[in-house]
mmCIF file of C-alpha atoms in Angstrom:
data_model
loop_
_atom_site.group_PDB
_atom_site.id
_atom_site.type_symbol
_atom_site.label_atom_id
_atom_site.label_comp_id
_atom_site.label_asym_id
_atom_site.label_seq_id
_atom_site.Cartn_x
_atom_site.Cartn_y
_atom_site.Cartn_z
ATOM 1 C CA MET A 1 44.998 -109.860 85.833
ATOM 2 C CA LYS A 2 44.191 -106.130 85.513
ATOM 3 C CA ARG A 3 40.474 -105.479 84.356
ATOM 4 C CA SER A 4 42.045 -103.140 81.454
ATOM 5 C CA ASN A 5 43.674 -106.173 79.967
ATOM 6 C CA ILE A 6 41.018 -107.959 80.287
ATOM 7 C CA PHE A 7 38.881 -105.993 77.943
ATOM 8 C CA GLN A 8 42.153 -105.293 75.776
ATOM 9 C CA ILE A 9 42.396 -109.464 75.107
ATOM 10 C CA ILE A 10 38.165 -109.370 74.295
ATOM 11 C CA TYR A 11 38.108 -106.990 72.314
ATOM 12 C CA GLY A 12 41.089 -108.554 70.049
ATOM 13 C CA CYS A 13 39.249 -111.608 69.914
ATOM 14 C CA SER A 14 36.296 -110.059 68.942
ATOM 15 C CA PHE A 15 38.454 -108.596 66.165
ATOM 16 C CA CYS A 16 39.849 -111.548 64.851
ATOM 17 C CA PHE A 17 36.389 -113.268 64.844
ATOM 18 C CA LEU A 18 35.427 -110.606 62.858
ATOM 19 C CA LEU A 19 38.237 -110.959 60.387
ATOM 20 C CA ALA A 20 37.681 -114.842 60.195
ATOM 21 C CA VAL A 21 33.906 -114.602 59.449
ATOM 22 C CA LEU A 22 34.349 -111.839 56.747
ATOM 23 C CA PHE A 23 37.233 -113.245 54.970
ATOM 24 C CA GLY A 24 35.682 -116.605 55.172
ATOM 25 C CA CYS A 25 32.539 -115.769 53.330
ATOM 26 C CA SER A 26 34.204 -114.152 50.767
ATOM 27 C CA GLU A 27 34.727 -117.399 48.592
ATOM 28 C CA LYS A 28 31.217 -118.213 49.768
ATOM 29 C CA TYR A 29 29.238 -114.825 48.396
ATOM 30 C CA SER A 30 30.337 -112.946 44.764
ATOM 31 C CA ASN A 31 30.503 -109.615 44.235
ATOM 32 C CA PHE A 32 27.640 -107.868 42.825
ATOM 33 C CA ASP A 33 27.110 -104.308 40.574
ATOM 34 C CA ILE A 34 24.861 -101.973 41.130
ATOM 35 C CA THR A 35 23.747 -100.041 37.796
ATOM 36 C CA GLU A 36 22.155 -96.669 37.928
ATOM 37 C CA LYS A 37 18.824 -97.749 35.597
ATOM 38 C CA PRO A 38 17.245 -94.322 34.583
ATOM 39 C CA PHE A 39 13.877 -93.850 35.444
ATOM 40 C CA VAL A 40 11.201 -92.562 32.987
ATOM 41 C CA ASP A 41 7.836 -91.655 33.004
ATOM 42 C CA LYS A 42 6.239 -93.314 30.012
ATOM 43 C CA THR A 43 6.970 -97.184 28.428
ATOM 44 C CA SER A 44 5.667 -96.266 24.935
ATOM 45 C CA ILE A 45 4.213 -93.200 23.522
ATOM 46 C CA GLU A 46 2.582 -92.532 20.187
ATOM 47 C CA LEU A 47 2.923 -89.209 18.101
ATOM 48 C CA PHE A 48 0.834 -87.727 15.020
ATOM 49 C CA VAL A 49 2.578 -86.005 11.858
ATOM 50 C CA GLY A 50 0.468 -84.257 9.059
ATOM 51 C CA GLU A 51 -0.676 -80.257 8.975
ATOM 52 C CA GLN A 52 -3.597 -80.194 12.099
ATOM 53 C CA ALA A 53 -1.011 -82.357 14.256
ATOM 54 C CA GLY A 54 0.046 -79.267 16.115
ATOM 55 C CA SER A 55 1.604 -79.582 19.326
ATOM 56 C CA ARG A 56 0.964 -84.334 18.989
ATOM 57 C CA GLY A 57 4.378 -84.380 17.219
ATOM 58 C CA GLN A 58 6.270 -83.363 20.416
ATOM 59 C CA ILE A 59 6.278 -84.645 23.798
ATOM 60 C CA GLN A 60 8.571 -84.146 26.911
ATOM 61 C CA LEU A 61 10.088 -87.211 28.942
ATOM 62 C CA SER A 62 10.687 -86.915 32.390
ATOM 63 C CA TYR A 63 12.919 -89.210 33.562
ATOM 64 C CA SER A 64 15.042 -89.595 37.123
ATOM 65 C CA PRO A 65 17.274 -88.974 39.125
ATOM 66 C CA SER A 66 17.020 -85.493 37.316
ATOM 67 C CA ASN A 67 20.878 -84.709 38.666
ATOM 68 C CA ARG A 68 22.473 -87.296 36.074
ATOM 69 C CA ASN A 69 23.955 -87.072 32.663
ATOM 70 C CA TYR A 70 22.121 -89.489 30.530
ATOM 71 C CA THR A 71 22.648 -90.306 26.723
ATOM 72 C CA TRP A 72 19.503 -90.154 24.352
ATOM 73 C CA SER A 73 19.032 -92.064 21.375
ATOM 74 C CA SER A 74 17.040 -92.899 18.574
ATOM 75 C CA GLN A 75 16.820 -96.231 16.534
ATOM 76 C CA ALA A 76 14.963 -94.660 13.722
ATOM 77 C CA PRO A 77 15.725 -90.719 13.836
ATOM 78 C CA ASP A 78 14.216 -90.133 10.624
ATOM 79 C CA VAL A 79 10.880 -91.670 12.586
ATOM 80 C CA ALA A 80 11.384 -90.109 15.622
ATOM 81 C CA SER A 81 14.312 -88.014 17.040
ATOM 82 C CA VAL A 82 15.088 -86.647 20.494
ATOM 83 C CA ASP A 83 17.408 -84.287 21.810
ATOM 84 C CA GLN A 84 19.325 -85.090 25.496
ATOM 85 C CA THR A 85 16.803 -83.290 27.658
ATOM 86 C CA GLY A 86 14.416 -86.183 26.477
ATOM 87 C CA LEU A 87 12.148 -83.899 24.247
ATOM 88 C CA VAL A 88 10.981 -86.590 21.468
ATOM 89 C CA THR A 89 9.790 -85.129 18.183
ATOM 90 C CA ALA A 90 7.652 -87.014 15.271
ATOM 91 C CA HIS A 91 8.886 -86.585 11.829
ATOM 92 C CA ASN A 92 7.665 -89.873 9.913
ATOM 93 C CA GLU A 93 5.489 -92.356 10.239
ATOM 94 C CA GLY A 94 6.788 -95.583 11.677
ATOM 95 C CA TYR A 95 7.816 -96.693 14.694
ATOM 96 C CA THR A 96 11.316 -96.518 16.534
ATOM 97 C CA ILE A 97 12.501 -97.345 20.006
ATOM 98 C CA ILE A 98 14.080 -94.279 22.314
ATOM 99 C CA THR A 99 17.059 -94.979 24.735
ATOM 100 C CA VAL A 100 18.178 -93.508 27.660
ATOM 101 C CA ALA A 101 21.512 -94.660 28.942
ATOM 102 C CA SER A 102 23.591 -93.778 32.246
ATOM 103 C CA GLU A 103 27.135 -95.914 32.128
ATOM 104 C CA ASN A 104 26.222 -98.826 32.773
ATOM 105 C CA ASP A 105 22.216 -99.368 32.362
ATOM 106 C CA GLN A 106 19.523 -97.844 30.327
ATOM 107 C CA THR A 107 15.807 -97.463 29.513
ATOM 108 C CA ASP A 108 13.816 -98.332 26.436
ATOM 109 C CA VAL A 109 10.599 -96.160 25.376
ATOM 110 C CA ASN A 110 8.873 -97.571 22.507
ATOM 111 C CA VAL A 111 7.017 -95.262 19.833
ATOM 112 C CA ARG A 112 4.603 -95.205 17.021
ATOM 113 C CA VAL A 113 4.109 -91.903 14.540
ATOM 114 C CA SER A 114 1.266 -92.144 12.700
ATOM 115 C CA GLN A 115 -0.767 -89.618 10.603
ATOM 116 C CA PHE A 116 -3.003 -87.568 12.014
ATOM 117 C CA VAL A 117 -6.390 -87.472 10.427
ATOM 118 C CA PRO A 118 -8.572 -84.856 11.624
ATOM 119 C CA LEU A 119 -12.619 -85.030 12.639
ATOM 120 C CA VAL A 120 -14.885 -83.079 10.349
ATOM 121 C CA THR A 121 -18.333 -84.229 12.024
ATOM 122 C CA PHE A 122 -19.582 -87.120 13.885
ATOM 123 C CA TYR A 123 -23.219 -88.864 14.010
ATOM 124 C CA LEU A 124 -25.261 -90.793 16.681
ATOM 125 C CA ASP A 125 -26.966 -93.793 17.084
ATOM 126 C CA ARG A 126 -30.530 -92.191 17.978
ATOM 127 C CA VAL A 127 -32.403 -89.382 17.914
ATOM 128 C CA GLU A 128 -34.563 -90.350 20.977
ATOM 129 C CA HIS A 129 -35.273 -93.037 23.209
ATOM 130 C CA SER A 130 -37.948 -93.566 25.771
ATOM 131 C CA GLY A 131 -37.791 -95.934 28.078
ATOM 132 C CA VAL A 132 -38.718 -97.089 32.207
ATOM 133 C CA VAL A 133 -36.869 -95.317 35.284
ATOM 134 C CA GLN A 134 -33.418 -97.364 35.807
ATOM 135 C CA ASP A 135 -33.218 -97.888 32.208
ATOM 136 C CA LEU A 136 -28.918 -97.820 30.825
ATOM 137 C CA PHE A 137 -28.338 -97.425 27.319
ATOM 138 C CA LEU A 138 -25.352 -96.593 25.074
ATOM 139 C CA ILE A 139 -25.369 -93.661 22.349
ATOM 140 C CA ASN A 140 -22.840 -94.548 20.100
ATOM 141 C CA VAL A 141 -20.927 -92.540 18.115
ATOM 142 C CA THR A 142 -19.578 -92.941 14.592
ATOM 143 C CA PRO A 143 -17.106 -90.086 13.651
ATOM 144 C CA GLU A 144 -16.282 -88.884 9.813
ATOM 145 C CA PRO A 145 -14.291 -89.541 8.846
ATOM 146 C CA ALA A 146 -14.347 -93.163 10.041
ATOM 147 C CA ASN A 147 -10.496 -93.069 11.011
ATOM 148 C CA ALA A 148 -10.168 -89.481 12.822
ATOM 149 C CA THR A 149 -7.390 -89.698 15.304
ATOM 150 C CA GLU A 150 -9.551 -87.942 17.893
ATOM 151 C CA VAL A 151 -12.820 -87.902 19.089
ATOM 152 C CA ASN A 152 -13.366 -85.905 22.155
ATOM 153 C CA VAL A 153 -16.996 -85.755 22.749
ATOM 154 C CA THR A 154 -18.592 -83.738 25.464
ATOM 155 C CA TRP A 155 -21.785 -85.025 26.964
ATOM 156 C CA SER A 156 -24.510 -83.152 28.396
ATOM 157 C CA SER A 157 -27.962 -83.370 29.868
ATOM 158 C CA SER A 158 -30.960 -80.561 29.804
ATOM 159 C CA ASN A 159 -32.247 -82.377 32.883
ATOM 160 C CA GLU A 160 -29.854 -84.419 35.248
ATOM 161 C CA GLU A 161 -32.796 -85.686 37.726
ATOM 162 C CA VAL A 162 -34.439 -87.494 34.829
ATOM 163 C CA ALA A 163 -32.091 -88.320 32.618
ATOM 164 C CA ARG A 164 -27.604 -88.773 33.994
ATOM 165 C CA VAL A 165 -25.258 -88.849 30.830
ATOM 166 C CA TYR A 166 -21.974 -90.262 31.707
ATOM 167 C CA SER A 167 -18.557 -89.071 29.727
ATOM 168 C CA ASN A 168 -18.336 -92.317 27.286
ATOM 169 C CA GLY A 169 -22.396 -91.814 26.487
ATOM 170 C CA LEU A 170 -24.042 -94.187 28.643
ATOM 171 C CA VAL A 171 -27.438 -92.958 30.001
ATOM 172 C CA LYS A 172 -29.278 -93.805 33.043
ATOM 173 C CA ILE A 173 -33.123 -92.916 33.527
ATOM 174 C CA LEU A 174 -33.319 -91.687 37.265
ATOM 175 C CA LYS A 175 -37.404 -90.542 37.014
ATOM 176 C CA VAL A 176 -40.663 -90.040 34.856
ATOM 177 C CA GLY A 177 -39.922 -86.845 32.301
ATOM 178 C CA GLU A 178 -38.214 -85.540 29.548
ATOM 179 C CA SER A 179 -35.028 -84.611 28.734
ATOM 180 C CA VAL A 180 -32.203 -83.535 25.792
ATOM 181 C CA VAL A 181 -29.206 -85.431 26.502
ATOM 182 C CA SER A 182 -26.648 -83.573 24.217
ATOM 183 C CA ALA A 183 -22.876 -84.459 22.676
ATOM 184 C CA THR A 184 -20.433 -81.639 21.250
ATOM 185 C CA CYS A 185 -17.248 -81.925 19.752
ATOM 186 C CA LEU A 186 -15.719 -79.113 17.476
ATOM 187 C CA GLY A 187 -17.961 -76.738 17.514
ATOM 188 C CA ILE A 188 -21.223 -79.320 16.323
ATOM 189 C CA THR A 189 -23.765 -80.334 18.974
ATOM 190 C CA LYS A 190 -26.439 -83.558 18.437
ATOM 191 C CA SER A 191 -28.983 -84.100 20.718
ATOM 192 C CA VAL A 192 -30.900 -87.017 21.310
ATOM 193 C CA ASN A 193 -34.594 -86.562 23.500
ATOM 194 C CA VAL A 194 -34.897 -88.795 25.988
ATOM 195 C CA PHE A 195 -38.564 -89.836 27.232
ATOM 196 C CA SER A 196 -38.930 -91.481 30.189
ATOM 197 C CA LYS A 197 -42.219 -93.720 30.516
ATOM 198 C CA LEU A 198 -44.364 -95.414 32.557
ATOM 199 C CA LYS A 199 -46.909 -97.637 32.064
ATOM 200 C CA PHE A 200 -50.662 -96.633 32.657
ATOM 201 C CA GLN A 201 -52.789 -98.857 34.343
ATOM 202 C CA ILE A 202 -56.035 -98.697 32.943
ATOM 203 C CA THR A 203 -59.354 -99.412 34.790
ATOM 204 C CA SER A 204 -62.957 -99.201 34.986
ATOM 205 C CA ALA A 205 -62.691 -95.548 35.938
ATOM 206 C CA ASN A 206 -60.625 -94.967 32.380
ATOM 207 C CA ILE A 207 -63.333 -96.467 29.957
ATOM 208 C CA PRO A 208 -66.423 -94.100 29.945
ATOM 209 C CA ASP A 209 -69.785 -95.837 30.652
ATOM 210 C CA TYR A 210 -71.250 -96.387 27.295
ATOM 211 C CA ALA A 211 -68.228 -98.518 26.421
ATOM 212 C CA ASN A 212 -69.629 -100.721 29.126
ATOM 213 C CA VAL A 213 -72.975 -100.836 28.050
ATOM 214 C CA ALA A 214 -73.620 -104.841 26.476
ATOM 215 C CA GLY A 215 -76.212 -104.369 23.579
ATOM 216 C CA THR A 216 -75.915 -104.942 19.492
ATOM 217 C CA ALA A 217 -74.944 -102.528 16.744
ATOM 218 C CA GLY A 218 -78.274 -100.329 15.877
ATOM 219 C CA SER A 219 -79.553 -100.654 19.167
ATOM 220 C CA GLY A 220 -79.523 -96.867 20.054
ATOM 221 C CA PRO A 221 -77.819 -93.861 20.205
ATOM 222 C CA PRO A 222 -75.085 -93.187 19.927
ATOM 223 C CA TRP A 223 -74.683 -96.991 18.327
ATOM 224 C CA ASP A 224 -76.730 -96.320 15.403
ATOM 225 C CA LEU A 225 -74.900 -92.929 14.822
ATOM 226 C CA ILE A 226 -71.262 -94.357 14.451
ATOM 227 C CA GLY A 227 -71.858 -98.252 14.306
ATOM 228 C CA LEU A 228 -70.246 -99.148 17.427
ATOM 229 C CA SER A 229 -70.421 -102.889 18.021
ATOM 230 C CA SER A 230 -71.111 -104.303 21.517
ATOM 231 C CA GLN A 231 -69.721 -106.627 23.855
ATOM 232 C CA SER A 232 -69.918 -109.375 25.186
ATOM 233 C CA THR A 233 -71.039 -109.336 29.193
ATOM 234 C CA SER A 234 -68.490 -112.448 29.955
ATOM 235 C CA TYR A 235 -65.918 -110.897 28.158
ATOM 236 C CA PRO A 236 -65.539 -107.098 28.268
ATOM 237 C CA LEU A 237 -63.367 -104.688 27.273
ATOM 238 C CA THR A 238 -61.448 -104.171 30.901
ATOM 239 C CA ASN A 239 -60.350 -107.683 30.038
ATOM 240 C CA LEU A 240 -57.696 -105.718 27.770
ATOM 241 C CA PHE A 241 -56.134 -104.287 30.631
ATOM 242 C CA ASP A 242 -55.927 -107.134 33.336
ATOM 243 C CA GLY A 243 -52.284 -108.234 32.326
ATOM 244 C CA ASN A 244 -53.547 -112.097 31.567
ATOM 245 C CA PRO A 245 -53.224 -112.926 27.781
ATOM 246 C CA ALA A 246 -55.920 -115.932 28.525
ATOM 247 C CA SER A 247 -58.629 -113.527 29.060
ATOM 248 C CA PHE A 248 -59.942 -111.158 25.971
ATOM 249 C CA TRP A 249 -62.531 -108.366 24.948
ATOM 250 C CA HIS A 250 -65.165 -110.157 22.996
ATOM 251 C CA GLY A 251 -67.803 -108.816 20.600
ATOM 252 C CA SER A 252 -71.101 -110.116 20.733
ATOM 253 C CA TYR A 253 -71.420 -113.304 18.965
ATOM 254 C CA SER A 254 -75.353 -114.630 19.690
ATOM 255 C CA GLY A 255 -78.512 -112.502 18.666
ATOM 256 C CA VAL A 256 -77.621 -110.008 16.483
ATOM 257 C CA VAL A 257 -74.021 -110.256 16.109
ATOM 258 C CA SER A 258 -72.024 -106.778 15.926
ATOM 259 C CA ASN A 259 -70.217 -105.661 13.296
ATOM 260 C CA PHE A 260 -67.027 -103.358 12.499
ATOM 261 C CA PRO A 261 -66.447 -100.475 12.817
ATOM 262 C CA HIS A 262 -64.826 -101.608 16.633
ATOM 263 C CA TRP A 263 -63.447 -98.968 19.293
ATOM 264 C CA PHE A 264 -63.130 -97.867 22.612
ATOM 265 C CA ILE A 265 -61.941 -94.576 24.151
ATOM 266 C CA LEU A 266 -59.867 -94.624 27.149
ATOM 267 C CA ASP A 267 -60.334 -91.242 29.645
ATOM 268 C CA MET A 268 -56.939 -90.572 31.320
ATOM 269 C CA LYS A 269 -58.008 -87.827 34.221
ATOM 270 C CA ALA A 270 -55.203 -85.788 33.310
ATOM 271 C CA THR A 271 -52.720 -84.817 30.375
ATOM 272 C CA ILE A 272 -50.095 -86.927 29.019
ATOM 273 C CA THR A 273 -47.937 -88.260 26.563
ATOM 274 C CA ILE A 274 -47.757 -91.667 25.176
ATOM 275 C CA THR A 275 -44.721 -93.024 23.225
ATOM 276 C CA ASP A 276 -45.415 -96.362 23.492
ATOM 277 C CA LEU A 277 -48.398 -98.678 22.754
ATOM 278 C CA MET A 278 -48.737 -102.363 22.918
ATOM 279 C CA MET A 279 -51.337 -104.600 21.588
ATOM 280 C CA GLN A 280 -51.569 -108.190 21.612
ATOM 281 C CA LYS A 281 -54.284 -110.605 20.032
ATOM 282 C CA ARG A 282 -56.748 -113.527 21.336
ATOM 283 C CA GLN A 283 -54.485 -116.488 21.813
ATOM 284 C CA GLU A 284 -54.910 -118.621 19.047
ATOM 285 C CA ALA A 285 -53.997 -122.396 18.985
ATOM 286 C CA ALA A 286 -53.744 -124.366 16.278
ATOM 287 C CA GLY A 287 -57.013 -125.210 14.083
ATOM 288 C CA GLN A 288 -58.412 -122.542 15.854
ATOM 289 C CA ASN A 289 -59.340 -118.527 14.712
ATOM 290 C CA PHE A 290 -59.553 -115.660 16.609
ATOM 291 C CA ARG A 291 -58.330 -113.404 13.820
ATOM 292 C CA SER A 292 -60.014 -109.772 13.556
ATOM 293 C CA CYS A 293 -58.345 -107.443 12.565
ATOM 294 C CA ASN A 294 -55.328 -106.075 10.476
ATOM 295 C CA GLY A 295 -54.879 -102.383 11.504
ATOM 296 C CA PHE A 296 -56.365 -99.715 13.681
ATOM 297 C CA TYR A 297 -56.514 -95.979 14.011
ATOM 298 C CA ILE A 298 -55.538 -94.062 17.025
ATOM 299 C CA TYR A 299 -57.319 -90.228 17.972
ATOM 300 C CA SER A 300 -56.662 -88.030 20.257
ATOM 301 C CA CYS A 301 -58.508 -85.643 22.239
ATOM 302 C CA PRO A 302 -56.921 -82.674 24.557
ATOM 303 C CA ASP A 303 -58.134 -81.820 28.308
ATOM 304 C CA VAL A 304 -61.431 -79.880 27.165
ATOM 305 C CA SER A 305 -65.141 -80.059 27.781
ATOM 306 C CA VAL A 306 -66.648 -83.108 26.333
ATOM 307 C CA ASP A 307 -70.338 -84.639 25.982
ATOM 308 C CA GLN A 308 -69.747 -88.188 26.296
ATOM 309 C CA SER A 309 -72.856 -89.455 25.404
ATOM 310 C CA ASP A 310 -71.768 -88.778 21.964
ATOM 311 C CA PRO A 311 -68.567 -90.731 21.679
ATOM 312 C CA ASP A 312 -68.202 -89.178 18.022
ATOM 313 C CA ASP A 313 -68.894 -85.569 17.321
ATOM 314 C CA GLY A 314 -68.805 -85.409 21.095
ATOM 315 C CA TYR A 315 -65.208 -85.003 20.957
ATOM 316 C CA PRO A 316 -62.923 -82.612 19.183
ATOM 317 C CA TRP A 317 -60.891 -85.996 17.929
ATOM 318 C CA VAL A 318 -57.718 -85.462 16.099
ATOM 319 C CA PHE A 319 -56.720 -87.766 14.101
ATOM 320 C CA GLU A 320 -52.850 -89.646 15.133
ATOM 321 C CA GLY A 321 -52.019 -92.288 12.281
ATOM 322 C CA GLU A 322 -53.056 -95.626 10.954
ATOM 323 C CA PHE A 323 -51.159 -98.639 12.459
ATOM 324 C CA THR A 324 -50.858 -102.180 11.190
ATOM 325 C CA PHE A 325 -51.710 -105.069 13.484
ATOM 326 C CA ASP A 326 -50.154 -108.913 12.348
ATOM 327 C CA TYR A 327 -53.610 -111.010 12.806
ATOM 328 C CA LEU A 328 -51.130 -113.879 12.740
ATOM 329 C CA THR A 329 -49.215 -113.736 16.057
ATOM 330 C CA ASN A 330 -49.854 -114.645 19.107
ATOM 331 C CA ALA A 331 -47.129 -112.729 20.682
ATOM 332 C CA GLU A 332 -47.601 -108.531 22.488
ATOM 333 C CA GLN A 333 -47.321 -106.361 19.548
ATOM 334 C CA TRP A 334 -45.197 -102.910 20.159
ATOM 335 C CA TYR A 335 -45.548 -99.649 18.456
ATOM 336 C CA LYS A 336 -43.909 -96.352 18.671
ATOM 337 C CA ILE A 337 -46.224 -93.381 19.076
ATOM 338 C CA PRO A 338 -44.983 -89.971 18.036
ATOM 339 C CA ASN A 339 -45.264 -88.534 21.116
ATOM 340 C CA ILE A 340 -48.976 -87.948 21.217
ATOM 341 C CA GLU A 341 -50.414 -85.980 23.510
ATOM 342 C CA GLY A 342 -53.857 -85.684 25.610
ATOM 343 C CA ARG A 343 -56.534 -86.594 27.741
ATOM 344 C CA TYR A 344 -59.081 -89.116 25.933
ATOM 345 C CA PHE A 345 -57.559 -91.659 23.503
ATOM 346 C CA ARG A 346 -59.685 -93.735 21.265
ATOM 347 C CA ILE A 347 -58.511 -96.350 19.306
ATOM 348 C CA TYR A 348 -60.389 -97.548 16.247
ATOM 349 C CA PHE A 349 -60.899 -100.655 14.070
ATOM 350 C CA ASP A 350 -62.208 -99.403 10.941
ATOM 351 C CA THR A 351 -64.808 -101.163 8.733
ATOM 352 C CA GLN A 352 -61.561 -101.790 5.794
ATOM 353 C CA HIS A 353 -59.266 -103.208 8.869
ATOM 354 C CA ARG A 354 -61.504 -106.259 9.800
ATOM 355 C CA GLU A 355 -59.275 -109.369 8.671
ATOM 356 C CA PRO A 356 -61.018 -110.823 5.622
ATOM 357 C CA SER A 357 -59.812 -114.329 6.490
ATOM 358 C CA ALA A 358 -61.449 -114.035 9.728
ATOM 359 C CA ALA A 359 -64.147 -116.383 10.487
ATOM 360 C CA ASN A 360 -66.880 -113.305 12.018
ATOM 361 C CA ASN A 361 -67.235 -109.500 11.949
ATOM 362 C CA TYR A 362 -66.431 -109.188 15.854
ATOM 363 C CA ILE A 363 -63.697 -107.740 17.397
ATOM 364 C CA GLN A 364 -61.318 -110.271 19.778
ATOM 365 C CA LEU A 365 -58.279 -108.889 21.424
ATOM 366 C CA ALA A 366 -56.111 -109.995 24.450
ATOM 367 C CA GLU A 367 -54.317 -106.886 25.977
ATOM 368 C CA PHE A 368 -53.570 -103.531 25.385
ATOM 369 C CA ALA A 369 -50.999 -101.228 27.293
ATOM 370 C CA ILE A 370 -49.730 -97.621 26.947
ATOM 371 C CA PHE A 371 -46.685 -95.851 28.172
ATOM 372 C CA GLY A 372 -45.867 -92.351 28.320
ATOM 373 C CA TYR A 373 -45.130 -89.506 30.850
ATOM 374 C CA GLU A 374 -47.760 -87.101 32.292
#
């Protein structure tokens, strides 16, 4: 048999086999329809109506394939209508469905129309904040009216090295210093003063020598001039700054007992700004009475020449305010200080600050700390 005839026979058989397969499968596999479903760039939209709604009352929907002729319709055209290019226009408050249809399929877009409520002004939840490095805090915005449609606030920081602010009002403190974080909307700007503080470590080097002298009231200048009560040599002033509430500063309690007023002076060696202060009473167990004071004064002095031998008239003291002290709690007591600036600081427990229920006239405190920035 010729080679050409062999190929013809093989080809013919193959073709017959293919037909058999195709016709044999026609009953097993059913045909399916391919539809042309439009693609729309949004599945839901919100539009607004009102005198100040402006461009917020319309939106152009994008669709594909763009070379097809689709039919656009709205279930509630009195709420929002649509033209045959996909431009949706709001008319009244309510809800509707926009449909874009091909010959054999469709896509729906949910549409909500609301009244546009313009923002009149806004408020921030604070005017200042002090914290330590790596602190995070959120500045909350309250719009007026409360149901304002858009509150688009732009945030900025006057010193990004100190305080970084993000688009949602979250602030992160990066280093010690000061910055002004501002929120701006509709030409209105509100600000928060941010102070990054540190805890100043106080040692005996920060305490003038006369404060460490063990003596008694009226024993000699300058103590007889200002009524400085002595310290017990076992419980010196440095115990206030050791971070241990079990230790304490104690006035003299034998011989001539010390009396109010009590005070101490800190030399910070440079000008600082205080933002926070902490004081803690001597820890008191049930049945004990370690009460001593119910308040105190704060004085400051700038970095000028002073006469440390005269802790009263030797400093140009500036009175910075009076603070109350809860003599019944063992917990730390924190005070927000109105940014007192100076090199020298005097904490003064005057006669009227003696707690009447105290068992004696001397001072008893466990811890003291100041926070601020240089």
